PDB file of C-alpha atoms in Angstrom:
ATOM      1  CA  MET A   1       5.449   4.518  13.344  1.00 43.00           C
ATOM      2  CA  GLU A   2       4.134   5.795  16.447  1.00 55.00           C
ATOM      3  CA  ARG A   3       6.254   9.248  16.202  1.00 63.00           C
ATOM      4  CA  VAL A   4       4.940   9.926  12.412  1.00 67.00           C
ATOM      5  CA  PHE A   5       3.856  13.471  11.840  1.00 74.00           C
ATOM      6  CA  VAL A   6       1.112  13.950   9.438  1.00 80.00           C
ATOM      7  CA  HIS A   7      -0.430  17.277   8.796  1.00 82.00           C
ATOM      8  CA  TYR A   8      -3.396  17.405   6.392  1.00 85.00           C
ATOM      9  CA  VAL A   9      -3.212  19.979   3.649  1.00 86.00           C
ATOM     10  CA  GLY A  10      -6.440  18.848   1.814  1.00 85.00           C
ATOM     11  CA  ASN A  11      -6.063  17.769  -1.844  1.00 88.00           C
ATOM     12  CA  GLN A  12      -3.593  20.580  -2.367  1.00 92.00           C
ATOM     13  CA  PRO A  13      -0.090  19.496  -3.355  1.00 92.00           C
ATOM     14  CA  ALA A  14       1.560  22.797  -3.686  1.00 91.00           C
ATOM     15  CA  ARG A  15       0.141  23.441   0.033  1.00 93.00           C
ATOM     16  CA  ALA A  16       2.075  20.232   0.948  1.00 92.00           C
ATOM     17  CA  ARG A  17       5.178  20.570  -0.753  1.00 93.00           C
ATOM     18  CA  ASP A  18       5.129  24.410   0.949  1.00 93.00           C
ATOM     19  CA  HIS A  19       4.947  22.743   4.382  1.00 93.00           C
ATOM     20  CA  PHE A  20       7.220  19.870   3.758  1.00 93.00           C
ATOM     21  CA  HIS A  21       9.912  22.175   2.944  1.00 93.00           C
ATOM     22  CA  GLY A  22       9.309  24.683   5.207  1.00 93.00           C
ATOM     23  CA  LEU A  23      10.127  21.733   7.901  1.00 92.00           C
ATOM     24  CA  ARG A  24      13.005  20.846   6.057  1.00 92.00           C
ATOM     25  CA  GLU A  25      14.444  24.042   6.842  1.00 93.00           C
ATOM     26  CA  ALA A  26      14.832  23.229  10.235  1.00 92.00           C
ATOM     27  CA  LYS A  27      15.499  19.309   9.250  1.00 89.00           C
ATOM     28  CA  PRO A  28      17.199  19.058   6.410  1.00 90.00           C
ATOM     29  CA  ASP A  29      17.506  15.047   6.546  1.00 87.00           C
ATOM     30  CA  LEU A  30      13.424  15.300   6.846  1.00 87.00           C
ATOM     31  CA  VAL A  31      11.400  12.319   4.705  1.00 86.00           C
ATOM     32  CA  GLY A  32       8.065  13.060   3.467  1.00 88.00           C
ATOM     33  CA  LEU A  33       5.481  11.191   1.774  1.00 88.00           C
ATOM     34  CA  ALA A  34       2.387  13.077   0.425  1.00 90.00           C
ATOM     35  CA  ILE A  35      -0.913  10.735  -0.580  1.00 89.00           C
ATOM     36  CA  PHE A  36      -3.610  12.870  -1.966  1.00 90.00           C
ATOM     37  CA  ASP A  37      -6.892  11.725  -3.565  1.00 88.00           C
ATOM     38  CA  ARG A  38      -7.361  11.326  -7.394  1.00 89.00           C
ATOM     39  CA  LEU A  39      -6.326  14.641  -8.809  1.00 90.00           C
ATOM     40  CA  GLU A  40      -6.834  15.899 -12.673  1.00 86.00           C
ATOM     41  CA  ALA A  41      -2.994  16.577 -12.915  1.00 87.00           C
ATOM     42  CA  THR A  42       0.170  14.285 -11.889  1.00 86.00           C
ATOM     43  CA  PRO A  43       1.966  16.492  -8.825  1.00 86.00           C
ATOM     44  CA  SER A  44       4.941  18.252 -10.019  1.00 85.00           C
ATOM     45  CA  GLY A  45       8.416  15.871  -9.031  1.00 85.00           C
ATOM     46  CA  ASP A  46      10.110  16.650  -5.838  1.00 89.00           C
ATOM     47  CA  PRO A  47      13.293  14.657  -4.823  1.00 89.00           C
ATOM     48  CA  TYR A  48      12.511  15.399  -1.215  1.00 89.00           C
ATOM     49  CA  LEU A  49       8.780  14.442  -0.855  1.00 91.00           C
ATOM     50  CA  THR A  50       7.200  11.287  -2.324  1.00 89.00           C
ATOM     51  CA  GLN A  51       3.807  12.332  -4.003  1.00 91.00           C
ATOM     52  CA  THR A  52       1.131   9.929  -5.083  1.00 88.00           C
ATOM     53  CA  THR A  53      -2.505   9.574  -5.324  1.00 89.00           C
ATOM     54  CA  TRP A  54      -5.100   7.088  -5.193  1.00 87.00           C
ATOM     55  CA  ARG A  55      -6.308   5.681  -8.595  1.00 87.00           C
ATOM     56  CA  ARG A  56      -9.983   5.844  -7.092  1.00 87.00           C
ATOM     57  CA  ARG A  57     -11.647   8.933  -6.398  1.00 88.00           C
ATOM     58  CA  GLU A  58     -10.736   8.984  -2.672  1.00 89.00           C
ATOM     59  CA  ILE A  59      -9.328   6.155   0.118  1.00 85.00           C
ATOM     60  CA  GLU A  60     -13.050   5.868   1.429  1.00 90.00           C
ATOM     61  CA  SER A  61     -13.711   4.131  -1.917  1.00 89.00           C
ATOM     62  CA  CYS A  62     -11.904   1.278  -0.795  1.00 88.00           C
ATOM     63  CA  LEU A  63     -13.788   1.038   1.708  1.00 90.00           C
ATOM     64  CA  CYS A  64     -17.177   1.246   0.282  1.00 94.00           C
ATOM     65  CA  GLN A  65     -18.050  -2.234  -0.430  1.00 94.00           C
ATOM     66  CA  GLU A  66     -21.508  -4.138   0.452  1.00 96.00           C
ATOM     67  CA  GLU A  67     -20.475  -6.620   2.638  1.00 96.00           C
ATOM     68  CA  THR A  68     -18.151  -4.197   4.336  1.00 96.00           C
ATOM     69  CA  LEU A  69     -21.257  -2.109   5.316  1.00 97.00           C
ATOM     70  CA  LEU A  70     -23.716  -4.845   6.068  1.00 98.00           C
ATOM     71  CA  ALA A  71     -20.707  -6.443   8.527  1.00 97.00           C
ATOM     72  CA  PHE A  72     -20.555  -2.985   9.977  1.00 97.00           C
ATOM     73  CA  ALA A  73     -23.887  -2.741  10.665  1.00 97.00           C
ATOM     74  CA  GLU A  74     -24.824  -6.178  12.148  1.00 97.00           C
ATOM     75  CA  ALA A  75     -21.417  -5.474  14.409  1.00 97.00           C
ATOM     76  CA  GLN A  76     -22.885  -1.990  15.650  1.00 96.00           C
ATOM     77  CA  GLY A  77     -26.342  -3.412  16.270  1.00 96.00           C
ATOM     78  CA  ARG A  78     -24.906  -6.266  18.245  1.00 96.00           C
ATOM     79  CA  THR A  79     -22.643  -3.741  20.347  1.00 95.00           C
ATOM     80  CA  ILE A  80     -25.458  -1.227  20.677  1.00 94.00           C
ATOM     81  CA  GLN A  81     -28.605  -3.574  21.437  1.00 93.00           C
ATOM     82  CA  GLY A  82     -27.320  -6.842  22.112  1.00 93.00           C
ATOM     83  CA  ASP A  83     -26.765  -9.851  19.953  1.00 92.00           C
ATOM     84  CA  LEU A  84     -30.849 -10.413  18.933  1.00 92.00           C
ATOM     85  CA  PHE A  85     -30.419  -7.118  17.058  1.00 95.00           C
ATOM     86  CA  GLY A  86     -27.577  -7.631  14.730  1.00 96.00           C
ATOM     87  CA  LYS A  87     -29.499  -9.426  11.776  1.00 97.00           C
ATOM     88  CA  ALA A  88     -32.214  -6.848  12.109  1.00 97.00           C
ATOM     89  CA  TRP A  89     -29.742  -3.577  11.903  1.00 97.00           C
ATOM     90  CA  ARG A  90     -27.988  -5.505   9.042  1.00 98.00           C
ATOM     91  CA  GLN A  91     -31.080  -6.018   6.822  1.00 98.00           C
ATOM     92  CA  THR A  92     -31.985  -2.388   7.402  1.00 98.00           C
ATOM     93  CA  MET A  93     -28.584  -1.352   6.027  1.00 98.00           C
ATOM     94  CA  GLU A  94     -29.103  -3.940   3.166  1.00 98.00           C
ATOM     95  CA  GLU A  95     -32.408  -1.587   2.372  1.00 98.00           C
ATOM     96  CA  THR A  96     -30.372   1.593   3.003  1.00 98.00           C
ATOM     97  CA  ILE A  97     -28.189   0.498   0.313  1.00 98.00           C
ATOM     98  CA  ALA A  98     -30.600  -0.230  -2.209  1.00 98.00           C
ATOM     99  CA  GLU A  99     -32.255   3.166  -1.830  1.00 98.00           C
ATOM    100  CA  ILE A 100     -29.485   5.004  -1.917  1.00 98.00           C
ATOM    101  CA  THR A 101     -27.868   3.250  -4.900  1.00 97.00           C
ATOM    102  CA  ASP A 102     -31.310   3.522  -6.443  1.00 97.00           C
ATOM    103  CA  ALA A 103     -31.817   7.039  -6.091  1.00 97.00           C
ATOM    104  CA  LEU A 104     -27.846   7.385  -7.712  1.00 97.00           C
ATOM    105  CA  ALA A 105     -28.856   5.396 -10.508  1.00 97.00           C
ATOM    106  CA  ARG A 106     -31.533   7.819 -11.213  1.00 97.00           C
ATOM    107  CA  LEU A 107     -29.680  10.866 -10.916  1.00 96.00           C
ATOM    108  CA  GLY A 108     -27.153   9.554 -13.460  1.00 96.00           C
ATOM    109  CA  ARG A 109     -24.308   9.450 -11.092  1.00 96.00           C
ATOM    110  CA  PRO A 110     -21.483   7.177 -10.836  1.00 95.00           C
ATOM    111  CA  ASP A 111     -21.631   3.325  -9.374  1.00 94.00           C
ATOM    112  CA  PRO A 112     -20.718   3.569  -5.571  1.00 95.00           C
ATOM    113  CA  TRP A 113     -18.729   0.507  -5.952  1.00 94.00           C
ATOM    114  CA  GLY A 114     -16.876   1.686  -8.501  1.00 91.00           C
ATOM    115  CA  PRO A 115     -13.706   4.333  -8.373  1.00 90.00           C
ATOM    116  CA  ASP A 116     -15.360   7.488  -9.759  1.00 92.00           C
ATOM    117  CA  LEU A 117     -17.713   8.675  -7.307  1.00 94.00           C
ATOM    118  CA  ARG A 118     -16.752  10.683  -4.301  1.00 93.00           C
ATOM    119  CA  VAL A 119     -18.391   8.515  -1.912  1.00 95.00           C
ATOM    120  CA  SER A 120     -17.814  10.173   1.353  1.00 94.00           C
ATOM    121  CA  GLU A 121     -20.110  12.684   0.502  1.00 95.00           C
ATOM    122  CA  GLU A 122     -22.231  11.017  -2.222  1.00 96.00           C
ATOM    123  CA  PHE A 123     -22.818   7.630  -0.912  1.00 97.00           C
ATOM    124  CA  LEU A 124     -21.765   6.860   2.658  1.00 97.00           C
ATOM    125  CA  LYS A 125     -23.176  10.082   4.144  1.00 96.00           C
ATOM    126  CA  PRO A 126     -26.818   9.761   2.769  1.00 97.00           C
ATOM    127  CA  VAL A 127     -26.445   6.023   3.496  1.00 97.00           C
ATOM    128  CA  PHE A 128     -25.594   6.504   7.345  1.00 97.00           C
ATOM    129  CA  ARG A 129     -27.878   9.315   7.735  1.00 96.00           C
ATOM    130  CA  LYS A 130     -30.893   7.194   6.106  1.00 97.00           C
ATOM    131  CA  PHE A 131     -29.737   4.229   8.135  1.00 97.00           C
ATOM    132  CA  TYR A 132     -29.785   5.745  11.639  1.00 96.00           C
ATOM    133  CA  GLN A 133     -33.013   7.303  10.944  1.00 96.00           C
ATOM    134  CA  LYS A 134     -34.841   4.241   9.951  1.00 97.00           C
ATOM    135  CA  LEU A 135     -33.282   3.005  13.363  1.00 96.00           C
ATOM    136  CA  GLY A 136     -34.508   5.698  15.245  1.00 95.00           C
ATOM    137  CA  LEU A 137     -31.132   6.905  16.500  1.00 94.00           C
ATOM    138  CA  ALA A 138     -29.018   9.817  16.473  1.00 91.00           C
ATOM    139  CA  GLN A 139     -26.422   9.658  13.609  1.00 86.00           C
ATOM    140  CA  LEU A 140     -24.015   7.599  15.169  1.00 85.00           C
ATOM    141  CA  ALA A 141     -21.249   7.608  12.028  1.00 86.00           C
ATOM    142  CA  ASP A 142     -19.932  10.399   9.897  1.00 86.00           C
ATOM    143  CA  LYS A 143     -17.342  11.214   7.623  1.00 87.00           C
ATOM    144  CA  SER A 144     -14.435  11.371  10.403  1.00 87.00           C
ATOM    145  CA  ASP A 145     -15.877   7.654  11.546  1.00 90.00           C
ATOM    146  CA  PHE A 146     -15.531   6.021   8.185  1.00 92.00           C
ATOM    147  CA  HIS A 147     -12.424   4.822   9.169  1.00 90.00           C
ATOM    148  CA  GLN A 148     -14.225   1.907  11.199  1.00 92.00           C
ATOM    149  CA  LEU A 149     -15.016   0.529   8.153  1.00 94.00           C
ATOM    150  CA  ALA A 150     -11.690  -0.667   7.690  1.00 91.00           C
ATOM    151  CA  GLY A 151     -11.989  -3.476  10.047  1.00 92.00           C
ATOM    152  CA  PHE A 152     -14.948  -4.991   8.621  1.00 95.00           C
ATOM    153  CA  VAL A 153     -13.461  -5.151   4.904  1.00 92.00           C
ATOM    154  CA  PRO A 154     -12.816  -9.048   4.319  1.00 89.00           C
ATOM    155  CA  PRO A 155      -9.143  -9.418   3.756  1.00 86.00           C
ATOM    156  CA  GLU A 156      -9.752 -11.117   0.079  1.00 88.00           C
ATOM    157  CA  ARG A 157     -11.923  -8.083  -0.876  1.00 88.00           C
ATOM    158  CA  MET A 158      -8.726  -5.302   0.352  1.00 86.00           C
ATOM    159  CA  ASP A 159      -8.104  -3.192  -2.838  1.00 83.00           C
ATOM    160  CA  THR A 160      -4.327  -3.703  -3.783  1.00 86.00           C
ATOM    161  CA  GLU A 161      -3.652  -0.200  -4.114  1.00 84.00           C
ATOM    162  CA  VAL A 162      -4.129  -0.116  -0.402  1.00 83.00           C
ATOM    163  CA  ARG A 163      -1.207  -2.702  -0.125  1.00 83.00           C
ATOM    164  CA  GLU A 164       0.673  -0.690  -2.408  1.00 87.00           C
ATOM    165  CA  LYS A 165       0.390   2.405  -0.227  1.00 84.00           C
ATOM    166  CA  LEU A 166       0.835   0.510   2.876  1.00 83.00           C
ATOM    167  CA  ASP A 167       4.253  -0.877   1.366  1.00 85.00           C
ATOM    168  CA  LEU A 168       5.103   2.834   0.297  1.00 86.00           C
ATOM    169  CA  ILE A 169       4.530   4.210   3.761  1.00 83.00           C
ATOM    170  CA  CYS A 170       6.821   1.821   5.455  1.00 83.00           C
ATOM    171  CA  GLU A 171       9.633   2.496   2.299  1.00 84.00           C
ATOM    172  CA  THR A 172       9.304   5.969   3.069  1.00 81.00           C
ATOM    173  CA  ALA A 173       9.443   5.472   6.827  1.00 77.00           C
ATOM    174  CA  ARG A 174      12.628   3.338   6.643  1.00 79.00           C
ATOM    175  CA  ARG A 175      14.181   5.906   4.542  1.00 76.00           C
ATOM    176  CA  ALA A 176      13.910   8.161   7.399  1.00 72.00           C
ATOM    177  CA  ARG A 177      16.601   8.555   9.907  1.00 58.00           C
ATOM    178  CA  PRO A 178      15.440   6.695  12.991  1.00 56.00           C
ATOM    179  CA  LEU A 179      14.879   8.959  16.133  1.00 50.00           C
ATOM    180  CA  GLU A 180      16.702   7.459  19.421  1.00 49.00           C
ATOM    181  CA  GLY A 181      14.147   5.094  21.116  1.00 48.00           C
ATOM    182  CA  ALA A 182      11.630   5.132  18.015  1.00 48.00           C
ATOM    183  CA  PRO A 183      10.080   1.734  17.196  1.00 47.00           C
ATOM    184  CA  GLN A 184      11.948   0.535  14.039  1.00 47.00           C
ATOM    185  CA  VAL A 185       9.211   0.022  10.711  1.00 45.00           C
ATOM    186  CA  GLU A 186       8.812  -3.532   9.151  1.00 47.00           C
ATOM    187  CA  ALA A 187       7.265  -3.908   6.039  1.00 45.00           C
ATOM    188  CA  GLY A 188       4.491  -6.123   6.285  1.00 45.00           C
ATOM    189  CA  ARG A 189       0.969  -6.414   5.082  1.00 41.00           C
TER     190      ARG A 189
END
């Protein structure tokens, strides 16, 4: 998996297919996988490019859990200010989550813990902006940093869809003709 090529095309299946088939011109045995945020329509079938979507609005929804955000805040507090500050950062995050959740409810927006809100933009960005503001710090986590939350998701709370997609990635990688010297991919969780 160290040599897997990733090309981001937004949430646009046609762009993914065009890019993939352009590469296939040079390497006809190329194997591809495209994972999209939830789409209104199912991507058209393609025998060479496996295409799938998240059932949730976006992948960040799988990371958006209260206990995950609290654990992340506590760990960051300990790292940045020392062990004594972890609990205070956790408390600040708890208050911030309550404020933003309440604001979303008053606006009639979907639940941030459910599958329908675009949480990266409509929940996590405001939570982190307000959280660091309350701490009197520059914002230390933005959308490009949300992947860090994955390490704080309790294993028992990992969304089954994430495991399904990881299995699909491993299956796709096994179908690829291995490059000489490339590590072999094994399924695992």
